[in-house]
């Protein structure tokens, strides 16, 4: 490619410290323009002047202005915020993962916090209440020897089982595609089943961790049948996407103490701007004491942002030099 690249980078609080990683690892001629991702109207006006977009979102309202884009490089994994209608003909779209370490650490943190009732114990102790003192409450369980099932054995699922293996847990997995004996051996997986048979493993698990991507086939994947097949003392953790679990059935199971608890990091409704605070679900999970709620923070680490920007930089270099790109999103690319 002989012409100079012009890249519009949509910045955010999460990405701001990794912009230097993007620029320092890009070795081809390129002109940068960085703008806050919340300035939707300014972005729309600027977009026609650029042939490269670095962003995790692409609004359908930019459809007419995006016609000169040749590549969209996402410093993120999920592409549900990229409007397919706004991707012009001849444009390639790539994503980047690199969040599995942060998410797996979050999952392990959640497992221990749920198991030890960390949040409730803290809140009780701040009121000089000793209800969680072992002399009154009794002992807590350990992770060692407990059963954990990951639903989805991709990058995140594998990393979770890599850590739970270290904790001496019994590893299980649900995976649509065939899993090699090498992976089974490396992660000490006791059994792998297809999604249609997932209740077999869910029913014996102490922890169920949702690790599948959010696509049409996984929407509502975890419903009443799956949730109510869990043990009464089992926990479910969702660092994937909210709508993979049917929130009505999950809420009812948690409210009735049919299952022990949950850690929910991904939701059904998100803020649209810098100051709105919508309810993350139509069900009041915040009123329950057996749930840990966080605002989609599981993969938001410095390491994740830095590694993702390095992937974007590598793709920009490859794009300029007509070399194969990493993580092309076939569902969105129009080449």
JSON list of N, CA and C in Angstrom, two decimals, residues 29-71:
[
{"chain": "A", "resi": 29, "resn": "UNK", "atom": "N", "xyz": [3.54, 4.39, 7.89]},
{"chain": "A", "resi": 29, "resn": "UNK", "atom": "CA", "xyz": [3.11, 5.79, 7.81]},
{"chain": "A", "resi": 29, "resn": "UNK", "atom": "C", "xyz": [1.62, 5.92, 8.14]},
{"chain": "A", "resi": 30, "resn": "UNK", "atom": "N", "xyz": [1.32, 6.74, 9.12]},
{"chain": "A", "resi": 30, "resn": "UNK", "atom": "CA", "xyz": [-0.08, 6.87, 9.54]},
{"chain": "A", "resi": 30, "resn": "UNK", "atom": "C", "xyz": [-0.29, 8.22, 10.22]},
{"chain": "A", "resi": 31, "resn": "UNK", "atom": "N", "xyz": [-1.46, 8.78, 9.99]},
{"chain": "A", "resi": 31, "resn": "UNK", "atom": "CA", "xyz": [-1.85, 10.03, 10.64]},
{"chain": "A", "resi": 31, "resn": "UNK", "atom": "C", "xyz": [-2.93, 9.72, 11.66]},
{"chain": "A", "resi": 32, "resn": "UNK", "atom": "N", "xyz": [-2.69, 10.11, 12.91]},
{"chain": "A", "resi": 32, "resn": "UNK", "atom": "CA", "xyz": [-3.61, 9.78, 13.99]},
{"chain": "A", "resi": 32, "resn": "UNK", "atom": "C", "xyz": [-4.53, 10.96, 14.31]},
{"chain": "A", "resi": 33, "resn": "UNK", "atom": "N", "xyz": [-5.76, 10.64, 14.66]},
{"chain": "A", "resi": 33, "resn": "UNK", "atom": "CA", "xyz": [-6.67, 11.63, 15.23]},
{"chain": "A", "resi": 33, "resn": "UNK", "atom": "C", "xyz": [-7.45, 10.91, 16.33]},
{"chain": "A", "resi": 34, "resn": "UNK", "atom": "N", "xyz": [-7.24, 11.34, 17.57]},
{"chain": "A", "resi": 34, "resn": "UNK", "atom": "CA", "xyz": [-7.89, 10.70, 18.73]},
{"chain": "A", "resi": 34, "resn": "UNK", "atom": "C", "xyz": [-9.00, 11.59, 19.24]},
{"chain": "A", "resi": 35, "resn": "UNK", "atom": "N", "xyz": [-10.19, 11.00, 19.42]},
{"chain": "A", "resi": 35, "resn": "UNK", "atom": "CA", "xyz": [-11.34, 11.76, 19.88]},
{"chain": "A", "resi": 35, "resn": "UNK", "atom": "C", "xyz": [-12.11, 10.94, 20.90]},
{"chain": "A", "resi": 36, "resn": "UNK", "atom": "N", "xyz": [-12.72, 11.60, 21.85]},
{"chain": "A", "resi": 36, "resn": "UNK", "atom": "CA", "xyz": [-13.51, 10.93, 22.87]},
{"chain": "A", "resi": 36, "resn": "UNK", "atom": "C", "xyz": [-14.69, 10.20, 22.22]},
{"chain": "A", "resi": 37, "resn": "UNK", "atom": "N", "xyz": [-14.86, 8.93, 22.59]},
{"chain": "A", "resi": 37, "resn": "UNK", "atom": "CA", "xyz": [-15.89, 8.10, 21.95]},
{"chain": "A", "resi": 37, "resn": "UNK", "atom": "C", "xyz": [-17.31, 8.57, 22.26]},
{"chain": "A", "resi": 38, "resn": "UNK", "atom": "N", "xyz": [-17.48, 9.42, 23.27]},
{"chain": "A", "resi": 38, "resn": "UNK", "atom": "CA", "xyz": [-18.82, 9.89, 23.62]},
{"chain": "A", "resi": 38, "resn": "UNK", "atom": "C", "xyz": [-19.30, 11.03, 22.71]},
{"chain": "A", "resi": 39, "resn": "UNK", "atom": "N", "xyz": [-18.39, 11.61, 21.92]},
{"chain": "A", "resi": 39, "resn": "UNK", "atom": "CA", "xyz": [-18.75, 12.75, 21.06]},
{"chain": "A", "resi": 39, "resn": "UNK", "atom": "C", "xyz": [-19.27, 12.25, 19.71]},
{"chain": "A", "resi": 40, "resn": "UNK", "atom": "N", "xyz": [-20.46, 11.66, 19.75]},
{"chain": "A", "resi": 40, "resn": "UNK", "atom": "CA", "xyz": [-21.03, 10.98, 18.59]},
{"chain": "A", "resi": 40, "resn": "UNK", "atom": "C", "xyz": [-21.17, 11.88, 17.36]},
{"chain": "A", "resi": 41, "resn": "UNK", "atom": "N", "xyz": [-21.65, 13.08, 17.56]},
{"chain": "A", "resi": 41, "resn": "UNK", "atom": "CA", "xyz": [-21.89, 13.97, 16.43]},
{"chain": "A", "resi": 41, "resn": "UNK", "atom": "C", "xyz": [-20.59, 14.45, 15.81]},
{"chain": "A", "resi": 42, "resn": "UNK", "atom": "N", "xyz": [-19.58, 14.73, 16.65]},
{"chain": "A", "resi": 42, "resn": "UNK", "atom": "CA", "xyz": [-18.26, 15.13, 16.14]},
{"chain": "A", "resi": 42, "resn": "UNK", "atom": "C", "xyz": [-17.63, 13.99, 15.35]},
{"chain": "A", "resi": 43, "resn": "UNK", "atom": "N", "xyz": [-17.80, 12.77, 15.85]},
{"chain": "A", "resi": 43, "resn": "UNK", "atom": "CA", "xyz": [-17.25, 11.59, 15.15]},
{"chain": "A", "resi": 43, "resn": "UNK", "atom": "C", "xyz": [-17.88, 11.46, 13.77]},
{"chain": "A", "resi": 44, "resn": "UNK", "atom": "N", "xyz": [-19.18, 11.63, 13.73]},
{"chain": "A", "resi": 44, "resn": "UNK", "atom": "CA", "xyz": [-19.91, 11.50, 12.46]},
{"chain": "A", "resi": 44, "resn": "UNK", "atom": "C", "xyz": [-19.39, 12.50, 11.43]},
{"chain": "A", "resi": 45, "resn": "UNK", "atom": "N", "xyz": [-19.08, 13.69, 11.87]},
{"chain": "A", "resi": 45, "resn": "UNK", "atom": "CA", "xyz": [-18.58, 14.72, 10.95]},
{"chain": "A", "resi": 45, "resn": "UNK", "atom": "C", "xyz": [-17.16, 14.44, 10.50]},
{"chain": "A", "resi": 46, "resn": "UNK", "atom": "N", "xyz": [-16.35, 13.86, 11.37]},
{"chain": "A", "resi": 46, "resn": "UNK", "atom": "CA", "xyz": [-14.95, 13.59, 11.05]},
{"chain": "A", "resi": 46, "resn": "UNK", "atom": "C", "xyz": [-14.75, 12.35, 10.19]},
{"chain": "A", "resi": 47, "resn": "UNK", "atom": "N", "xyz": [-15.62, 11.39, 10.34]},
{"chain": "A", "resi": 47, "resn": "UNK", "atom": "CA", "xyz": [-15.44, 10.06, 9.78]},
{"chain": "A", "resi": 47, "resn": "UNK", "atom": "C", "xyz": [-15.12, 10.02, 8.27]},
{"chain": "A", "resi": 48, "resn": "UNK", "atom": "N", "xyz": [-15.74, 10.84, 7.44]},
{"chain": "A", "resi": 48, "resn": "UNK", "atom": "CA", "xyz": [-15.46, 10.75, 6.00]},
{"chain": "A", "resi": 48, "resn": "UNK", "atom": "C", "xyz": [-14.00, 11.00, 5.63]},
{"chain": "A", "resi": 49, "resn": "UNK", "atom": "N", "xyz": [-13.23, 11.64, 6.51]},
{"chain": "A", "resi": 49, "resn": "UNK", "atom": "CA", "xyz": [-11.83, 11.97, 6.21]},
{"chain": "A", "resi": 49, "resn": "UNK", "atom": "C", "xyz": [-10.86, 10.84, 6.54]},
{"chain": "A", "resi": 50, "resn": "UNK", "atom": "N", "xyz": [-11.37, 9.70, 7.02]},
{"chain": "A", "resi": 50, "resn": "UNK", "atom": "CA", "xyz": [-10.47, 8.64, 7.49]},
{"chain": "A", "resi": 50, "resn": "UNK", "atom": "C", "xyz": [-10.74, 7.32, 6.77]},
{"chain": "A", "resi": 51, "resn": "UNK", "atom": "N", "xyz": [-9.65, 6.55, 6.59]},
{"chain": "A", "resi": 51, "resn": "UNK", "atom": "CA", "xyz": [-9.81, 5.22, 5.98]},
{"chain": "A", "resi": 51, "resn": "UNK", "atom": "C", "xyz": [-9.63, 4.09, 6.99]},
{"chain": "A", "resi": 52, "resn": "UNK", "atom": "N", "xyz": [-9.24, 4.44, 8.23]},
{"chain": "A", "resi": 52, "resn": "UNK", "atom": "CA", "xyz": [-9.09, 3.44, 9.29]},
{"chain": "A", "resi": 52, "resn": "UNK", "atom": "C", "xyz": [-9.81, 3.95, 10.53]},
{"chain": "A", "resi": 53, "resn": "UNK", "atom": "N", "xyz": [-10.58, 3.06, 11.17]},
{"chain": "A", "resi": 53, "resn": "UNK", "atom": "CA", "xyz": [-11.25, 3.38, 12.42]},
{"chain": "A", "resi": 53, "resn": "UNK", "atom": "C", "xyz": [-10.80, 2.41, 13.49]},
{"chain": "A", "resi": 54, "resn": "UNK", "atom": "N", "xyz": [-10.36, 2.94, 14.65]},
{"chain": "A", "resi": 54, "resn": "UNK", "atom": "CA", "xyz": [-10.02, 2.11, 15.80]},
{"chain": "A", "resi": 54, "resn": "UNK", "atom": "C", "xyz": [-11.10, 2.34, 16.84]},
{"chain": "A", "resi": 55, "resn": "UNK", "atom": "N", "xyz": [-11.98, 1.37, 17.00]},
{"chain": "A", "resi": 55, "resn": "UNK", "atom": "CA", "xyz": [-13.14, 1.56, 17.86]},
{"chain": "A", "resi": 55, "resn": "UNK", "atom": "C", "xyz": [-13.79, 0.23, 18.21]},
{"chain": "A", "resi": 56, "resn": "UNK", "atom": "N", "xyz": [-14.48, 0.20, 19.34]},
{"chain": "A", "resi": 56, "resn": "UNK", "atom": "CA", "xyz": [-15.26, -0.99, 19.71]},
{"chain": "A", "resi": 56, "resn": "UNK", "atom": "C", "xyz": [-16.73, -0.80, 19.36]},
{"chain": "A", "resi": 57, "resn": "UNK", "atom": "N", "xyz": [-17.07, 0.37, 18.78]},
{"chain": "A", "resi": 57, "resn": "UNK", "atom": "CA", "xyz": [-18.47, 0.61, 18.41]},
{"chain": "A", "resi": 57, "resn": "UNK", "atom": "C", "xyz": [-18.54, 1.33, 17.08]},
{"chain": "A", "resi": 58, "resn": "UNK", "atom": "N", "xyz": [-19.66, 1.14, 16.40]},
{"chain": "A", "resi": 58, "resn": "UNK", "atom": "CA", "xyz": [-19.90, 1.76, 15.10]},
{"chain": "A", "resi": 58, "resn": "UNK", "atom": "C", "xyz": [-21.40, 1.97, 15.00]},
{"chain": "A", "resi": 59, "resn": "UNK", "atom": "N", "xyz": [-21.80, 3.24, 15.14]},
{"chain": "A", "resi": 59, "resn": "UNK", "atom": "CA", "xyz": [-23.22, 3.57, 15.19]},
{"chain": "A", "resi": 59, "resn": "UNK", "atom": "C", "xyz": [-23.84, 3.54, 13.80]},
{"chain": "A", "resi": 60, "resn": "UNK", "atom": "N", "xyz": [-25.07, 3.04, 13.74]},
{"chain": "A", "resi": 60, "resn": "UNK", "atom": "CA", "xyz": [-25.76, 2.97, 12.45]},
{"chain": "A", "resi": 60, "resn": "UNK", "atom": "C", "xyz": [-25.97, 4.35, 11.85]},
{"chain": "A", "resi": 61, "resn": "UNK", "atom": "N", "xyz": [-26.01, 5.39, 12.70]},
{"chain": "A", "resi": 61, "resn": "UNK", "atom": "CA", "xyz": [-26.21, 6.75, 12.20]},
{"chain": "A", "resi": 61, "resn": "UNK", "atom": "C", "xyz": [-25.00, 7.26, 11.42]},
{"chain": "A", "resi": 62, "resn": "UNK", "atom": "N", "xyz": [-23.89, 6.52, 11.48]},
{"chain": "A", "resi": 62, "resn": "UNK", "atom": "CA", "xyz": [-22.68, 6.91, 10.74]},
{"chain": "A", "resi": 62, "resn": "UNK", "atom": "C", "xyz": [-22.61, 6.23, 9.37]},
{"chain": "A", "resi": 63, "resn": "UNK", "atom": "N", "xyz": [-23.68, 5.59, 8.97]},
{"chain": "A", "resi": 63, "resn": "UNK", "atom": "CA", "xyz": [-23.68, 4.78, 7.75]},
{"chain": "A", "resi": 63, "resn": "UNK", "atom": "C", "xyz": [-23.20, 5.57, 6.53]},
{"chain": "A", "resi": 64, "resn": "UNK", "atom": "N", "xyz": [-23.71, 6.75, 6.33]},
{"chain": "A", "resi": 64, "resn": "UNK", "atom": "CA", "xyz": [-23.32, 7.54, 5.15]},
{"chain": "A", "resi": 64, "resn": "UNK", "atom": "C", "xyz": [-21.91, 8.10, 5.26]},
{"chain": "A", "resi": 65, "resn": "UNK", "atom": "N", "xyz": [-21.48, 8.41, 6.48]},
{"chain": "A", "resi": 65, "resn": "UNK", "atom": "CA", "xyz": [-20.16, 9.01, 6.69]},
{"chain": "A", "resi": 65, "resn": "UNK", "atom": "C", "xyz": [-19.03, 7.99, 6.70]},
{"chain": "A", "resi": 66, "resn": "UNK", "atom": "N", "xyz": [-19.34, 6.72, 6.85]},
{"chain": "A", "resi": 66, "resn": "UNK", "atom": "CA", "xyz": [-18.30, 5.69, 6.97]},
{"chain": "A", "resi": 66, "resn": "UNK", "atom": "C", "xyz": [-17.86, 5.11, 5.63]},
{"chain": "A", "resi": 67, "resn": "UNK", "atom": "N", "xyz": [-18.35, 5.65, 4.53]},
{"chain": "A", "resi": 67, "resn": "UNK", "atom": "CA", "xyz": [-18.15, 5.04, 3.20]},
{"chain": "A", "resi": 67, "resn": "UNK", "atom": "C", "xyz": [-16.69, 4.95, 2.77]},
{"chain": "A", "resi": 68, "resn": "UNK", "atom": "N", "xyz": [-15.79, 5.77, 3.35]},
{"chain": "A", "resi": 68, "resn": "UNK", "atom": "CA", "xyz": [-14.38, 5.73, 2.96]},
{"chain": "A", "resi": 68, "resn": "UNK", "atom": "C", "xyz": [-13.53, 4.81, 3.83]},
{"chain": "A", "resi": 69, "resn": "UNK", "atom": "N", "xyz": [-14.15, 4.18, 4.80]},
{"chain": "A", "resi": 69, "resn": "UNK", "atom": "CA", "xyz": [-13.39, 3.28, 5.66]},
{"chain": "A", "resi": 69, "resn": "UNK", "atom": "C", "xyz": [-12.98, 2.01, 4.91]},
{"chain": "A", "resi": 70, "resn": "UNK", "atom": "N", "xyz": [-11.74, 1.63, 5.10]},
{"chain": "A", "resi": 70, "resn": "UNK", "atom": "CA", "xyz": [-11.21, 0.40, 4.51]},
{"chain": "A", "resi": 70, "resn": "UNK", "atom": "C", "xyz": [-10.97, -0.66, 5.58]},
{"chain": "A", "resi": 71, "resn": "UNK", "atom": "N", "xyz": [-10.86, -0.22, 6.84]},
{"chain": "A", "resi": 71, "resn": "UNK", "atom": "CA", "xyz": [-10.61, -1.16, 7.92]},
{"chain": "A", "resi": 71, "resn": "UNK", "atom": "C", "xyz": [-11.13, -0.60, 9.24]}
]
